[in-house]
Amino acid sequence: MRKTRTALSDGRELIYYDDGAGAPEAVRASPDPRGLPPIAMRSERRHDRLLDEWVVIASHRQGRTHLPPADQCPLCPSAPGRSTEIPAPDYQVAVFENRFPALSGPGGGRCEVVCFSSDHDASYAGLGPARVRTVLAALADRTAELAGLPGVEQVYCFENRGREIGVTLTHPHGQVYALPVLTPRTRRMLDTVARHHRATGRNLFDEVRDEALADGRRVVLRGDHWSAFVPEAARWPYEVHLYPHRRVPDLAALTEPERAELAVLHPELLGRFDRLFPTPAPYISAWHQAPARTGRQLYALHLELFTTRRAADKLKYPAGTESGMGQFINDIAPERAAAALRAV
């Protein structure tokens, strides 16, 4: 893989990732002619003392680009008469600092956009194993680099797809957040896993994976290095977790054989979600990685994938109990969801 660093006109970093030779160096160094002013916005963290959780206030994001027409998409390559966030006329995978970051400022974290393809109408599921491996290599590289920045506690890689999820740009892309604090979900999992290890000497992530595989009813896919299953206490109607068979802390720690199989199984899972219903499923595909500085020896890298669609014409909304009290109520039994995903 070839990695080419450059910068946009406002100073934000842009990195191209090419599988093999890719485009000539001069093409990747195409300048950004827009003359954008430096970004002066910054977010603010506030502490909820009752829940002991941090909330990010990022009011500048109210003005971010929202569902532009395809011929005005800022993630497509630049073309004569139209300059975008990607100055090059084509690319394989591109990563740049978000122009409207949720996290910003010294010690406040960093937000990056990961463009999976220059094709506006592509999807992650349809990229093909070779391109998915390039995306995975880019995510692993960003994880390792961002985790080393001062003040970064956790690196979170994810993809949101579908207007029903709240996506504001339909071009195939994901995001990487370098967070200055541990998320509430990660902190809670770390506490639970640490308590279990003190009491039993065993790793809870390993037990959850192995018990699902031994039971079999909730397994969706099984490979040599990875397995996918519906969690026993799934919150969403269709929710799948993808675990490596070898516990590792993050994407950067995967071996080449593990990445190669992941490049096949992850798109296959997304394709199964799309085949559940007549139209493509809205989803969140979220990589849970070990914190940058604490709990790395106990935490297990895994993917959590879910759709908000519970039927062809129905969405699962986090309503009164979910949004108000954090108590999820699932309409579909995990065993039934797994059977449906295996069948498609």
mmCIF file of C-alpha atoms in Angstrom:
data_model
loop_
_atom_site.group_PDB
_atom_site.id
_atom_site.type_symbol
_atom_site.label_atom_id
_atom_site.label_comp_id
_atom_site.label_asym_id
_atom_site.label_seq_id
_atom_site.Cartn_x
_atom_site.Cartn_y
_atom_site.Cartn_z
ATOM 1 C CA MET A 1 0.000 0.000 0.000
ATOM 2 C CA ARG A 2 1.238 3.500 -0.842
ATOM 3 C CA LYS A 3 0.432 6.394 1.475
ATOM 4 C CA THR A 4 0.618 9.989 0.232
ATOM 5 C CA ARG A 5 0.222 12.963 2.577
ATOM 6 C CA THR A 6 -0.832 16.391 1.403
ATOM 7 C CA ALA A 7 -2.927 19.290 2.712
ATOM 8 C CA LEU A 8 -6.097 21.145 1.805
ATOM 9 C CA SER A 9 -6.090 24.920 1.355
ATOM 10 C CA ASP A 10 -7.199 25.566 4.954
ATOM 11 C CA GLY A 11 -4.377 23.431 6.373
ATOM 12 C CA ARG A 12 -6.364 20.256 7.059
ATOM 13 C CA GLU A 13 -4.474 17.037 6.378
ATOM 14 C CA LEU A 14 -5.421 14.813 3.431
ATOM 15 C CA ILE A 15 -3.981 11.311 2.972
ATOM 16 C CA TYR A 16 -4.360 9.070 -0.077
ATOM 17 C CA TYR A 17 -4.070 5.293 0.286
ATOM 18 C CA ASP A 18 -3.358 3.341 -2.889
ATOM 19 C CA ASP A 19 -3.236 -0.404 -3.389
ATOM 20 C CA GLY A 20 -0.053 -0.924 -5.412
ATOM 21 C CA ALA A 21 1.337 1.853 -7.565
ATOM 22 C CA GLY A 22 -1.913 3.820 -7.796
ATOM 23 C CA ALA A 23 -1.846 7.223 -9.445
ATOM 24 C CA PRO A 24 1.394 9.143 -10.098
ATOM 25 C CA GLU A 25 2.749 11.133 -7.157
ATOM 26 C CA ALA A 26 2.048 14.416 -8.962
ATOM 27 C CA VAL A 27 -1.650 13.553 -9.273
ATOM 28 C CA ARG A 28 -1.912 12.777 -5.557
ATOM 29 C CA ALA A 29 -0.251 16.116 -4.813
ATOM 30 C CA SER A 30 -2.893 18.061 -6.784
ATOM 31 C CA PRO A 31 -3.369 21.378 -4.938
ATOM 32 C CA ASP A 32 -6.670 22.518 -3.462
ATOM 33 C CA PRO A 33 -7.549 25.736 -5.326
ATOM 34 C CA ARG A 34 -10.474 26.782 -3.098
ATOM 35 C CA GLY A 35 -8.545 29.130 -0.806
ATOM 36 C CA LEU A 36 -10.531 28.133 2.280
ATOM 37 C CA PRO A 37 -9.894 30.127 5.484
ATOM 38 C CA PRO A 38 -8.378 28.223 8.431
ATOM 39 C CA ILE A 39 -10.946 26.511 10.642
ATOM 40 C CA ALA A 40 -11.453 28.491 13.845
ATOM 41 C CA MET A 41 -14.295 26.418 15.311
ATOM 42 C CA ARG A 42 -13.758 24.223 18.339
ATOM 43 C CA SER A 43 -15.973 21.937 20.357
ATOM 44 C CA GLU A 44 -16.478 21.938 24.118
ATOM 45 C CA ARG A 45 -16.710 19.072 26.590
ATOM 46 C CA ARG A 46 -19.121 19.282 29.514
ATOM 47 C CA HIS A 47 -19.387 16.780 32.346
ATOM 48 C CA ASP A 48 -22.718 15.251 33.392
ATOM 49 C CA ARG A 49 -22.044 14.771 37.099
ATOM 50 C CA LEU A 50 -25.095 12.591 37.731
ATOM 51 C CA LEU A 51 -24.077 10.031 35.112
ATOM 52 C CA ASP A 52 -20.313 10.722 35.284
ATOM 53 C CA GLU A 53 -20.259 11.065 31.489
ATOM 54 C CA TRP A 54 -18.871 13.654 29.111
ATOM 55 C CA VAL A 55 -21.067 15.415 26.543
ATOM 56 C CA VAL A 56 -19.578 17.215 23.537
ATOM 57 C CA ILE A 57 -21.079 20.570 22.557
ATOM 58 C CA ALA A 58 -20.352 21.231 18.864
ATOM 59 C CA SER A 59 -22.814 23.923 17.834
ATOM 60 C CA HIS A 60 -20.815 24.841 14.711
ATOM 61 C CA ARG A 61 -21.957 21.568 13.108
ATOM 62 C CA GLN A 62 -25.450 22.978 12.579
ATOM 63 C CA GLY A 63 -24.173 24.484 9.334
ATOM 64 C CA ARG A 64 -22.534 21.372 7.885
ATOM 65 C CA THR A 65 -23.318 20.140 4.380
ATOM 66 C CA HIS A 66 -26.637 18.280 4.327
ATOM 67 C CA LEU A 67 -27.638 15.811 1.569
ATOM 68 C CA PRO A 68 -26.343 17.746 -1.447
ATOM 69 C CA PRO A 69 -27.217 16.545 -4.967
ATOM 70 C CA ALA A 70 -24.750 14.089 -6.488
ATOM 71 C CA ASP A 71 -23.162 16.713 -8.730
ATOM 72 C CA GLN A 72 -22.300 18.787 -5.645
ATOM 73 C CA CYS A 73 -20.987 15.993 -3.427
ATOM 74 C CA PRO A 74 -17.872 17.178 -1.549
ATOM 75 C CA LEU A 75 -16.456 13.626 -1.348
ATOM 76 C CA CYS A 76 -16.298 12.982 -5.086
ATOM 77 C CA PRO A 77 -13.017 13.715 -6.890
ATOM 78 C CA SER A 78 -12.515 17.237 -8.174
ATOM 79 C CA ALA A 79 -13.368 17.899 -11.805
ATOM 80 C CA PRO A 80 -12.948 20.874 -14.152
ATOM 81 C CA GLY A 81 -15.097 23.680 -12.803
ATOM 82 C CA ARG A 82 -15.879 21.860 -9.534
ATOM 83 C CA SER A 83 -13.452 21.636 -6.608
ATOM 84 C CA THR A 84 -14.215 19.280 -3.726
ATOM 85 C CA GLU A 85 -12.545 18.027 -0.553
ATOM 86 C CA ILE A 86 -10.531 15.671 -2.795
ATOM 87 C CA PRO A 87 -8.377 17.764 -5.210
ATOM 88 C CA ALA A 88 -7.220 14.729 -7.234
ATOM 89 C CA PRO A 89 -9.257 13.712 -10.326
ATOM 90 C CA ASP A 90 -9.561 10.167 -8.964
ATOM 91 C CA TYR A 91 -8.599 8.149 -5.891
ATOM 92 C CA GLN A 92 -8.840 4.716 -4.289
ATOM 93 C CA VAL A 93 -9.142 5.533 -0.572
ATOM 94 C CA ALA A 94 -8.791 9.040 0.856
ATOM 95 C CA VAL A 95 -8.759 10.259 4.457
ATOM 96 C CA PHE A 96 -8.988 13.901 5.511
ATOM 97 C CA GLU A 97 -9.718 15.967 8.592
ATOM 98 C CA ASN A 98 -13.414 16.787 8.813
ATOM 99 C CA ARG A 99 -14.314 20.360 7.889
ATOM 100 C CA PHE A 100 -17.130 20.268 10.471
ATOM 101 C CA PRO A 101 -15.561 18.214 13.286
ATOM 102 C CA ALA A 102 -17.498 17.069 16.334
ATOM 103 C CA LEU A 103 -14.171 16.998 18.187
ATOM 104 C CA SER A 104 -11.669 19.805 17.715
ATOM 105 C CA GLY A 105 -9.194 22.082 19.373
ATOM 106 C CA PRO A 106 -5.970 21.391 21.315
ATOM 107 C CA GLY A 107 -6.538 18.328 23.483
ATOM 108 C CA GLY A 108 -10.104 18.087 22.214
ATOM 109 C CA GLY A 109 -9.635 15.192 19.805
ATOM 110 C CA ARG A 110 -9.764 14.860 16.036
ATOM 111 C CA CYS A 111 -12.342 13.767 13.447
ATOM 112 C CA GLU A 112 -11.435 12.296 10.070
ATOM 113 C CA VAL A 113 -13.510 11.278 7.049
ATOM 114 C CA VAL A 114 -12.593 8.036 5.237
ATOM 115 C CA CYS A 115 -13.750 7.892 1.609
ATOM 116 C CA PHE A 116 -13.992 4.249 0.534
ATOM 117 C CA SER A 117 -14.185 4.894 -3.204
ATOM 118 C CA SER A 118 -14.273 7.700 -5.753
ATOM 119 C CA ASP A 119 -17.499 6.153 -7.129
ATOM 120 C CA HIS A 120 -20.403 8.119 -5.673
ATOM 121 C CA ASP A 121 -22.809 5.194 -6.116
ATOM 122 C CA ALA A 122 -20.582 2.478 -4.624
ATOM 123 C CA SER A 123 -21.160 0.692 -1.319
ATOM 124 C CA TYR A 124 -18.799 -0.932 1.152
ATOM 125 C CA ALA A 125 -20.428 -4.308 0.491
ATOM 126 C CA GLY A 126 -19.669 -3.993 -3.225
ATOM 127 C CA LEU A 127 -16.090 -2.718 -3.082
ATOM 128 C CA GLY A 128 -14.471 -6.147 -3.544
ATOM 129 C CA PRO A 129 -11.883 -7.764 -1.239
ATOM 130 C CA ALA A 130 -8.876 -5.897 -2.673
ATOM 131 C CA ARG A 131 -10.358 -2.446 -2.059
ATOM 132 C CA VAL A 132 -11.728 -3.458 1.352
ATOM 133 C CA ARG A 133 -8.200 -4.500 2.336
ATOM 134 C CA THR A 134 -6.991 -1.027 1.372
ATOM 135 C CA VAL A 135 -9.722 0.509 3.535
ATOM 136 C CA LEU A 136 -8.764 -1.773 6.435
ATOM 137 C CA ALA A 137 -5.090 -0.876 6.010
ATOM 138 C CA ALA A 138 -6.036 2.805 6.117
ATOM 139 C CA LEU A 139 -8.141 2.326 9.267
ATOM 140 C CA ALA A 140 -5.334 0.381 10.948
ATOM 141 C CA ASP A 141 -2.850 3.101 10.020
ATOM 142 C CA ARG A 142 -5.092 5.861 11.322
ATOM 143 C CA THR A 143 -5.756 3.892 14.527
ATOM 144 C CA ALA A 144 -2.029 3.513 15.252
ATOM 145 C CA GLU A 145 -1.158 7.117 14.405
ATOM 146 C CA LEU A 146 -4.044 8.811 16.184
ATOM 147 C CA ALA A 147 -3.677 6.665 19.307
ATOM 148 C CA GLY A 148 -0.179 8.098 19.668
ATOM 149 C CA LEU A 149 -1.334 11.717 19.743
ATOM 150 C CA PRO A 150 -1.184 13.516 23.120
ATOM 151 C CA GLY A 151 -4.509 13.437 24.945
ATOM 152 C CA VAL A 152 -6.139 10.746 22.787
ATOM 153 C CA GLU A 153 -7.708 8.002 24.902
ATOM 154 C CA GLN A 154 -9.625 6.006 22.268
ATOM 155 C CA VAL A 155 -9.841 5.676 18.473
ATOM 156 C CA TYR A 156 -13.273 4.846 17.075
ATOM 157 C CA CYS A 157 -13.765 3.807 13.417
ATOM 158 C CA PHE A 158 -17.309 3.559 12.068
ATOM 159 C CA GLU A 159 -19.617 3.822 9.067
ATOM 160 C CA ASN A 160 -23.137 5.237 9.102
ATOM 161 C CA ARG A 161 -25.246 4.438 6.038
ATOM 162 C CA GLY A 162 -28.753 5.544 5.145
ATOM 163 C CA ARG A 163 -30.819 8.671 5.644
ATOM 164 C CA GLU A 164 -32.787 6.819 8.327
ATOM 165 C CA ILE A 165 -29.568 6.684 10.380
ATOM 166 C CA GLY A 166 -29.019 10.428 9.934
ATOM 167 C CA VAL A 167 -26.361 10.370 7.211
ATOM 168 C CA THR A 168 -25.810 13.814 5.671
ATOM 169 C CA LEU A 169 -23.586 12.668 2.752
ATOM 170 C CA THR A 170 -24.544 9.629 0.689
ATOM 171 C CA HIS A 171 -21.107 9.064 -0.882
ATOM 172 C CA PRO A 172 -19.629 5.799 0.533
ATOM 173 C CA HIS A 173 -17.543 6.858 3.495
ATOM 174 C CA GLY A 174 -16.790 6.208 7.143
ATOM 175 C CA GLN A 175 -15.282 8.223 9.963
ATOM 176 C CA VAL A 176 -12.511 7.993 12.530
ATOM 177 C CA TYR A 177 -12.810 9.780 15.864
ATOM 178 C CA ALA A 178 -9.766 10.259 18.090
ATOM 179 C CA LEU A 179 -11.506 10.783 21.415
ATOM 180 C CA PRO A 180 -10.017 12.652 24.401
ATOM 181 C CA VAL A 181 -12.056 10.501 26.832
ATOM 182 C CA LEU A 182 -13.275 6.915 26.965
ATOM 183 C CA THR A 183 -16.841 6.585 25.744
ATOM 184 C CA PRO A 184 -19.400 5.495 28.369
ATOM 185 C CA ARG A 185 -19.897 2.172 26.553
ATOM 186 C CA THR A 186 -16.178 1.364 26.479
ATOM 187 C CA ARG A 187 -15.669 2.365 30.093
ATOM 188 C CA ARG A 188 -18.568 0.184 31.200
ATOM 189 C CA MET A 189 -17.317 -2.810 29.216
ATOM 190 C CA LEU A 190 -13.827 -2.387 30.650
ATOM 191 C CA ASP A 191 -15.174 -2.310 34.204
ATOM 192 C CA THR A 192 -17.279 -5.436 33.602
ATOM 193 C CA VAL A 193 -14.449 -7.372 31.937
ATOM 194 C CA ALA A 194 -12.001 -6.400 34.690
ATOM 195 C CA ARG A 195 -14.408 -7.547 37.438
ATOM 196 C CA HIS A 196 -14.977 -10.849 35.636
ATOM 197 C CA HIS A 197 -11.250 -11.402 35.239
ATOM 198 C CA ARG A 198 -10.596 -10.738 38.921
ATOM 199 C CA ALA A 199 -13.348 -13.167 39.934
ATOM 200 C CA THR A 200 -12.639 -15.984 37.461
ATOM 201 C CA GLY A 201 -9.259 -15.430 35.834
ATOM 202 C CA ARG A 202 -10.995 -15.647 32.435
ATOM 203 C CA ASN A 203 -11.670 -13.094 29.716
ATOM 204 C CA LEU A 204 -15.331 -12.208 29.260
ATOM 205 C CA PHE A 205 -14.974 -11.238 25.588
ATOM 206 C CA ASP A 206 -13.566 -14.698 24.867
ATOM 207 C CA GLU A 207 -16.380 -16.359 26.801
ATOM 208 C CA VAL A 208 -19.114 -14.417 24.993
ATOM 209 C CA ARG A 209 -17.662 -15.377 21.606
ATOM 210 C CA ASP A 210 -17.008 -19.024 22.491
ATOM 211 C CA GLU A 211 -20.433 -19.552 24.062
ATOM 212 C CA ALA A 212 -22.160 -18.161 20.953
ATOM 213 C CA LEU A 213 -20.137 -20.470 18.699
ATOM 214 C CA ALA A 214 -20.779 -23.508 20.910
ATOM 215 C CA ASP A 215 -24.541 -22.835 20.995
ATOM 216 C CA GLY A 216 -24.688 -22.276 17.229
ATOM 217 C CA ARG A 217 -28.233 -20.927 17.017
ATOM 218 C CA ARG A 218 -27.100 -17.298 16.896
ATOM 219 C CA VAL A 219 -24.132 -17.815 14.536
ATOM 220 C CA VAL A 220 -24.433 -16.090 11.153
ATOM 221 C CA LEU A 221 -20.996 -16.679 9.580
ATOM 222 C CA ARG A 222 -17.952 -18.680 10.626
ATOM 223 C CA GLY A 223 -14.500 -18.510 9.047
ATOM 224 C CA ASP A 224 -10.975 -19.633 9.881
ATOM 225 C CA HIS A 225 -10.107 -16.367 11.676
ATOM 226 C CA TRP A 226 -13.454 -14.626 12.312
ATOM 227 C CA SER A 227 -16.998 -15.491 13.340
ATOM 228 C CA ALA A 228 -20.176 -13.425 13.310
ATOM 229 C CA PHE A 229 -23.111 -13.954 15.657
ATOM 230 C CA VAL A 230 -26.164 -12.193 17.025
ATOM 231 C CA PRO A 231 -25.523 -11.314 20.690
ATOM 232 C CA GLU A 232 -27.669 -13.091 23.254
ATOM 233 C CA ALA A 233 -29.061 -9.791 24.516
ATOM 234 C CA ALA A 234 -29.253 -7.935 21.194
ATOM 235 C CA ARG A 235 -30.653 -4.421 21.515
ATOM 236 C CA TRP A 236 -31.579 -3.986 17.842
ATOM 237 C CA PRO A 237 -33.887 -6.209 15.755
ATOM 238 C CA TYR A 238 -30.999 -7.183 13.472
ATOM 239 C CA GLU A 239 -27.639 -6.849 15.220
ATOM 240 C CA VAL A 240 -24.480 -8.855 14.532
ATOM 241 C CA HIS A 241 -21.107 -8.859 16.273
ATOM 242 C CA LEU A 242 -18.003 -9.939 14.361
ATOM 243 C CA TYR A 243 -15.102 -11.261 16.464
ATOM 244 C CA PRO A 244 -11.636 -12.489 15.536
ATOM 245 C CA HIS A 245 -10.827 -15.941 16.926
ATOM 246 C CA ARG A 246 -7.581 -14.509 18.309
ATOM 247 C CA ARG A 247 -8.102 -11.746 20.831
ATOM 248 C CA VAL A 248 -6.345 -8.553 19.724
ATOM 249 C CA PRO A 249 -6.720 -4.959 20.967
ATOM 250 C CA ASP A 250 -7.251 -3.117 17.679
ATOM 251 C CA LEU A 251 -7.176 -3.189 13.880
ATOM 252 C CA ALA A 252 -3.467 -2.414 13.806
ATOM 253 C CA ALA A 253 -2.744 -5.719 15.587
ATOM 254 C CA LEU A 254 -4.346 -7.962 12.939
ATOM 255 C CA THR A 255 -2.197 -10.309 10.862
ATOM 256 C CA GLU A 256 -2.354 -10.391 7.062
ATOM 257 C CA PRO A 257 -4.421 -13.633 6.991
ATOM 258 C CA GLU A 258 -6.875 -12.098 9.486
ATOM 259 C CA ARG A 259 -7.228 -8.946 7.369
ATOM 260 C CA ALA A 260 -7.666 -10.996 4.190
ATOM 261 C CA GLU A 261 -10.571 -12.987 5.644
ATOM 262 C CA LEU A 262 -12.100 -9.880 7.200
ATOM 263 C CA ALA A 263 -12.112 -8.244 3.748
ATOM 264 C CA VAL A 264 -14.457 -11.029 2.631
ATOM 265 C CA LEU A 265 -16.638 -11.591 5.708
ATOM 266 C CA HIS A 266 -17.411 -7.964 6.587
ATOM 267 C CA PRO A 267 -18.860 -7.130 3.124
ATOM 268 C CA GLU A 268 -20.717 -10.455 3.174
ATOM 269 C CA LEU A 269 -22.431 -9.454 6.413
ATOM 270 C CA LEU A 270 -23.405 -6.078 4.961
ATOM 271 C CA GLY A 271 -24.759 -7.822 1.868
ATOM 272 C CA ARG A 272 -26.912 -10.065 4.045
ATOM 273 C CA PHE A 273 -28.350 -7.002 5.769
ATOM 274 C CA ASP A 274 -29.221 -5.580 2.344
ATOM 275 C CA ARG A 275 -30.899 -8.818 1.272
ATOM 276 C CA LEU A 276 -33.187 -8.876 4.317
ATOM 277 C CA PHE A 277 -35.518 -6.299 2.767
ATOM 278 C CA PRO A 278 -36.468 -5.035 -0.707
ATOM 279 C CA THR A 279 -34.300 -1.912 -0.311
ATOM 280 C CA PRO A 280 -30.778 -1.497 1.146
ATOM 281 C CA ALA A 281 -30.695 -1.472 4.923
ATOM 282 C CA PRO A 282 -29.687 1.612 6.885
ATOM 283 C CA TYR A 283 -26.968 0.567 9.305
ATOM 284 C CA ILE A 284 -24.192 1.508 11.694
ATOM 285 C CA SER A 285 -21.004 -0.536 11.418
ATOM 286 C CA ALA A 286 -18.847 0.238 14.451
ATOM 287 C CA TRP A 287 -15.352 -0.977 15.341
ATOM 288 C CA HIS A 288 -14.860 -1.307 19.093
ATOM 289 C CA GLN A 289 -11.137 -1.064 19.829
ATOM 290 C CA ALA A 290 -9.106 -1.117 23.021
ATOM 291 C CA PRO A 291 -8.353 2.260 24.592
ATOM 292 C CA ALA A 292 -5.032 3.823 23.661
ATOM 293 C CA ARG A 293 -3.587 3.718 27.170
ATOM 294 C CA THR A 294 -5.626 1.582 29.567
ATOM 295 C CA GLY A 295 -7.154 -1.902 29.635
ATOM 296 C CA ARG A 296 -5.529 -3.077 26.410
ATOM 297 C CA GLN A 297 -4.594 -6.491 27.749
ATOM 298 C CA LEU A 298 -8.238 -7.403 28.507
ATOM 299 C CA TYR A 299 -10.147 -5.622 25.728
ATOM 300 C CA ALA A 300 -11.046 -7.413 22.487
ATOM 301 C CA LEU A 301 -11.387 -5.825 19.076
ATOM 302 C CA HIS A 302 -14.798 -6.540 17.559
ATOM 303 C CA LEU A 303 -17.290 -5.093 15.110
ATOM 304 C CA GLU A 304 -20.863 -4.272 16.134
ATOM 305 C CA LEU A 305 -23.214 -3.973 13.160
ATOM 306 C CA PHE A 306 -26.910 -3.168 13.363
ATOM 307 C CA THR A 307 -29.778 -1.796 11.311
ATOM 308 C CA THR A 308 -32.628 0.334 12.572
ATOM 309 C CA ARG A 309 -35.035 -1.467 10.206
ATOM 310 C CA ARG A 310 -37.214 -4.141 11.835
ATOM 311 C CA ALA A 311 -39.411 -4.894 8.799
ATOM 312 C CA ALA A 312 -39.603 -3.855 5.160
ATOM 313 C CA ASP A 313 -41.788 -0.862 6.035
ATOM 314 C CA LYS A 314 -40.943 -0.327 9.716
ATOM 315 C CA LEU A 315 -38.052 1.250 11.595
ATOM 316 C CA LYS A 316 -36.972 0.640 15.162
ATOM 317 C CA TYR A 317 -36.960 4.053 16.821
ATOM 318 C CA PRO A 318 -35.218 4.515 20.193
ATOM 319 C CA ALA A 319 -38.400 5.749 21.833
ATOM 320 C CA GLY A 320 -39.528 6.300 25.423
ATOM 321 C CA THR A 321 -37.799 3.449 27.232
ATOM 322 C CA GLU A 322 -34.666 3.430 25.066
ATOM 323 C CA SER A 323 -34.036 7.176 24.760
ATOM 324 C CA GLY A 324 -35.560 8.168 28.078
ATOM 325 C CA MET A 325 -34.237 5.410 30.343
ATOM 326 C CA GLY A 326 -31.620 3.494 28.371
ATOM 327 C CA GLN A 327 -33.704 0.309 28.638
ATOM 328 C CA PHE A 328 -33.852 -1.415 25.254
ATOM 329 C CA ILE A 329 -36.815 -3.564 24.219
ATOM 330 C CA ASN A 330 -36.179 -5.760 21.172
ATOM 331 C CA ASP A 331 -39.061 -6.859 18.918
ATOM 332 C CA ILE A 332 -37.194 -9.809 17.355
ATOM 333 C CA ALA A 333 -35.617 -12.746 19.203
ATOM 334 C CA PRO A 334 -31.848 -12.978 18.524
ATOM 335 C CA GLU A 335 -32.169 -16.631 17.435
ATOM 336 C CA ARG A 336 -34.817 -15.661 14.880
ATOM 337 C CA ALA A 337 -32.720 -12.758 13.590
ATOM 338 C CA ALA A 338 -29.704 -15.038 13.149
ATOM 339 C CA ALA A 339 -31.784 -17.567 11.235
ATOM 340 C CA ALA A 340 -33.050 -14.827 8.901
ATOM 341 C CA LEU A 341 -29.521 -13.574 8.243
ATOM 342 C CA ARG A 342 -28.263 -17.110 7.546
ATOM 343 C CA ALA A 343 -31.132 -17.695 5.118
ATOM 344 C CA VAL A 344 -30.285 -14.690 2.915
#
